Every structure is written in structure tokens, then in C-alpha cells.
PDB file of C-alpha atoms in Angstrom:
ATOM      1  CA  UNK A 203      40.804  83.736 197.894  1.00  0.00           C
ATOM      2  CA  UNK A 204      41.739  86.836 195.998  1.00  0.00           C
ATOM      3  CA  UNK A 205      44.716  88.332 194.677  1.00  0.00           C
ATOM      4  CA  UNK A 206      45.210  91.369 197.379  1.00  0.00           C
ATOM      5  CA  UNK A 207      48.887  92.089 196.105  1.00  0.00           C
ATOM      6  CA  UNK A 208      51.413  92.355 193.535  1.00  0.00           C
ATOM      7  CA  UNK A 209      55.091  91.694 194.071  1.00  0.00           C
ATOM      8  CA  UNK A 210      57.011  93.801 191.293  1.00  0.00           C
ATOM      9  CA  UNK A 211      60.286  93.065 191.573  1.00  0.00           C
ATOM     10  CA  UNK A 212      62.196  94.664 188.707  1.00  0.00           C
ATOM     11  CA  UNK A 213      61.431  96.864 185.208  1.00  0.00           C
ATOM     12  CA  UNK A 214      63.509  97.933 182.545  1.00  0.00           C
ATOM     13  CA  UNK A 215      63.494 101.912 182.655  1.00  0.00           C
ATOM     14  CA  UNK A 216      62.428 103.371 179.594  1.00  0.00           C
ATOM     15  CA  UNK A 217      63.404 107.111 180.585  1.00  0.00           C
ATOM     16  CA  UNK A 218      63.592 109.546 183.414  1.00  0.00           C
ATOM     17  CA  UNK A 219      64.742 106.824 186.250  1.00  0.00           C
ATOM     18  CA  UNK A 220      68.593 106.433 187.220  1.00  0.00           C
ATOM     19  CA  UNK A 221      69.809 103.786 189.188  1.00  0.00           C
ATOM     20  CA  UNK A 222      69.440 100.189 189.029  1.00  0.00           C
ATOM     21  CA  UNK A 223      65.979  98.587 189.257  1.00  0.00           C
ATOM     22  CA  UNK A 224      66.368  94.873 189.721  1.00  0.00           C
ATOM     23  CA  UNK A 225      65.089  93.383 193.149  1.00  0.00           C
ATOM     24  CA  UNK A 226      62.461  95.256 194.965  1.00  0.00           C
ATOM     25  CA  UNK A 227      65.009  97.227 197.230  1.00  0.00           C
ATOM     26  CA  UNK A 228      66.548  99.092 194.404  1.00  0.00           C
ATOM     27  CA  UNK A 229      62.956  99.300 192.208  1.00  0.00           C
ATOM     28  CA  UNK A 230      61.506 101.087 195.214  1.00  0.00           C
ATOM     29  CA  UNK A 231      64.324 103.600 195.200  1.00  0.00           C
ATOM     30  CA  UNK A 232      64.648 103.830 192.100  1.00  0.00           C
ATOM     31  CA  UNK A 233      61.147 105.296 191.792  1.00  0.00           C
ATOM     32  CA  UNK A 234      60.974 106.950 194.836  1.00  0.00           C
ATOM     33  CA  UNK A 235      58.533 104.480 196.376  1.00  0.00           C
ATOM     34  CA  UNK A 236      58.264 103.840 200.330  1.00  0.00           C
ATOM     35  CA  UNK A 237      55.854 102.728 202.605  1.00  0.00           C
ATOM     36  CA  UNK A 238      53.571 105.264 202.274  1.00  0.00           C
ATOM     37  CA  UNK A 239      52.491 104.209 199.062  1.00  0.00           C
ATOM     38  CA  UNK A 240      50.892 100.713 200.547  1.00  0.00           C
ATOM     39  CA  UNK A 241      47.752 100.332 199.830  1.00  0.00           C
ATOM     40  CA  UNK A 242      47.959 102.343 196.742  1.00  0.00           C
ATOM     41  CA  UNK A 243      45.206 101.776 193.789  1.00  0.00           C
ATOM     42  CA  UNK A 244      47.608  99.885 190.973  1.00  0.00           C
ATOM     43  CA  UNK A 245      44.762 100.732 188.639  1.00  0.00           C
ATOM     44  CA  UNK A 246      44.456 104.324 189.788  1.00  0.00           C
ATOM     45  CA  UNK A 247      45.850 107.482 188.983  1.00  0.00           C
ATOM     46  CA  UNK A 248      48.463 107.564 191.929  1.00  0.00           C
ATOM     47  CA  UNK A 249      50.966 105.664 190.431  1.00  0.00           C
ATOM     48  CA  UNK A 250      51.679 105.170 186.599  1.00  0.00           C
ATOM     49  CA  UNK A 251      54.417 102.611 185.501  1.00  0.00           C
ATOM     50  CA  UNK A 252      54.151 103.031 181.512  1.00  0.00           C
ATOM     51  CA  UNK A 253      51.815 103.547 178.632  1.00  0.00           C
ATOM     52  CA  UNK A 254      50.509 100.530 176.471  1.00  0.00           C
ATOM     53  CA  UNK A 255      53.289 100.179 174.127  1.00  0.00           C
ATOM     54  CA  UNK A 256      53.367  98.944 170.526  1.00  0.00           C
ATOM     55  CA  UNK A 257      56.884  97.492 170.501  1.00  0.00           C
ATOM     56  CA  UNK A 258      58.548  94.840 169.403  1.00  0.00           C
ATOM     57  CA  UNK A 259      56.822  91.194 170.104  1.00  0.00           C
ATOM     58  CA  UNK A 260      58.168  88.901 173.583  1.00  0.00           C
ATOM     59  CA  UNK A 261      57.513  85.845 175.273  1.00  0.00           C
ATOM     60  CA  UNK A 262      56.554  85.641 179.004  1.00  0.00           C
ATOM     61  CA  UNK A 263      58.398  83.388 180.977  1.00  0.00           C
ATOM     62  CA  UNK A 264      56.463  81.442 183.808  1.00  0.00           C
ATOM     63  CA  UNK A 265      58.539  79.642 186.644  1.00  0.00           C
ATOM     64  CA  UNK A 266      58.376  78.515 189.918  1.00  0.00           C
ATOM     65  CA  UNK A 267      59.233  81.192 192.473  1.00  0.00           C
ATOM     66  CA  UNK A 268      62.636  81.535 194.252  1.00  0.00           C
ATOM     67  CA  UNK A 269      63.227  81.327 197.756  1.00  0.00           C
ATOM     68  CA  UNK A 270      59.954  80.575 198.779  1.00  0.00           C
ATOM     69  CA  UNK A 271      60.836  76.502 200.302  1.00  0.00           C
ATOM     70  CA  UNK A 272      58.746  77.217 203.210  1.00  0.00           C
ATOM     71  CA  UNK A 273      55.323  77.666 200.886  1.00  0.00           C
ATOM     72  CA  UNK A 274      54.905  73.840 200.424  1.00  0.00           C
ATOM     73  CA  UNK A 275      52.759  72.773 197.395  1.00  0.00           C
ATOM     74  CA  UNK A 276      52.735  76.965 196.448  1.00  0.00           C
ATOM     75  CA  UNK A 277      56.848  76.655 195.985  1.00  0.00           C
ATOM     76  CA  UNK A 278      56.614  75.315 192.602  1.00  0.00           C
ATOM     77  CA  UNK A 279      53.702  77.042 191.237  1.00  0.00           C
ATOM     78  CA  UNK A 280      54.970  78.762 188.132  1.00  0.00           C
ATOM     79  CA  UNK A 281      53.744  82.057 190.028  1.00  0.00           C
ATOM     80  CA  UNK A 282      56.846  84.058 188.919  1.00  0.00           C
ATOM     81  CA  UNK A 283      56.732  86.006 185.302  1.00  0.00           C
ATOM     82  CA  UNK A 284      59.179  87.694 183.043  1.00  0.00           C
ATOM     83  CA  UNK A 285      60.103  88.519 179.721  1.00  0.00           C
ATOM     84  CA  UNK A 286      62.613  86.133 178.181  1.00  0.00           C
ATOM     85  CA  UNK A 287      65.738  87.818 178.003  1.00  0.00           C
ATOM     86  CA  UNK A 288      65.169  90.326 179.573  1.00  0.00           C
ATOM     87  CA  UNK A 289      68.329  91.738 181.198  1.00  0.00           C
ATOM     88  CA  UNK A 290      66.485  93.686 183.953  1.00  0.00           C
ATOM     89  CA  UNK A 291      65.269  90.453 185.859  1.00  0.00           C
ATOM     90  CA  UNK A 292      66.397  90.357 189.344  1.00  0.00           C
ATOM     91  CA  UNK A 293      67.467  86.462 188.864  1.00  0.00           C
ATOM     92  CA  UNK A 294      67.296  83.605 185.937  1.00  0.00           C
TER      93      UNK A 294
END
């Protein structure tokens, strides 16, 4: 199979968005998203998330995704990323 999805689930705002944006609930308000943007080309010109930045260095995090019991052998896949110490996860 192929990746058809992507699961965002929380950023760390860089400018321009108020409101919380950890868990996919507040992300999606926070950026005005709804259900009219399923579907939407990530890699298109529809929606833009942030320029390539030249910051400081970080380590990605890979871990076994929460809450997902039901997804046998998949539930401890290290399928879930973040940046290590990152206070804008949704949970450790």
C-alpha cells in the first residue's frame, strides 16, 4: 500500500495564528481548516504550512502511536514523530 494521508496533529505557530494548536481539533481551528479542505494537494499551492527554515538544529522523536490498541501489530510501530522538546506536542 501507499501512504494516502497525513495525520498532523499539532505545530508550533511561528506568526499570524492565535489560539492553541495542539491536537487536531484545535490545529484545524486554529488555521481555519474544515472539511472542505479534504482531499487537498499537501504539496500544492492550496495550503502552505511554512517556508524551509534555517534554524537552529533538532532531533526527531519516533514512538509508537497513542491510542491506537485496536491496530494490532501497527500499535507499536514507531509511526508517531516529533521534535524533542518541543512544547507544542499534543502528548509525551
Amino acid at each position: 500500500g501507499h501512504a494516502s494521508a497525513v495525520l498532523i496533529r499539532a505545530l508550533e505557530p511561528i506568526r499570524g495564528i492565535a489560539g492553541a494548536t495542539n491536537g487536531p481539533g484545535r490545529l484545524c481551528r486554529a488555521l481555519g481548516i474544515d472539511r472542505g479542505r479534504n482531499g487537498c494537494d499537501l504539496l500544492g499551492d492550496d495550503l502552505f504550512l511554512a517556508e524551509p527554515g534555517s534554524g537552529e538544529p533538532f532531533e526527531i522523536v519516533a514512538r509508537p502511536r497513542i491510542g491506537v490498541d485496536y491496530a494490532g501489530d501497527w500499535a507499536e510501530r514507531p509511526l508517531r514523530f516529533y521534535i524533542r522538546g518541543n512544547d507544542f506536542i499534543s502528548r509525551r
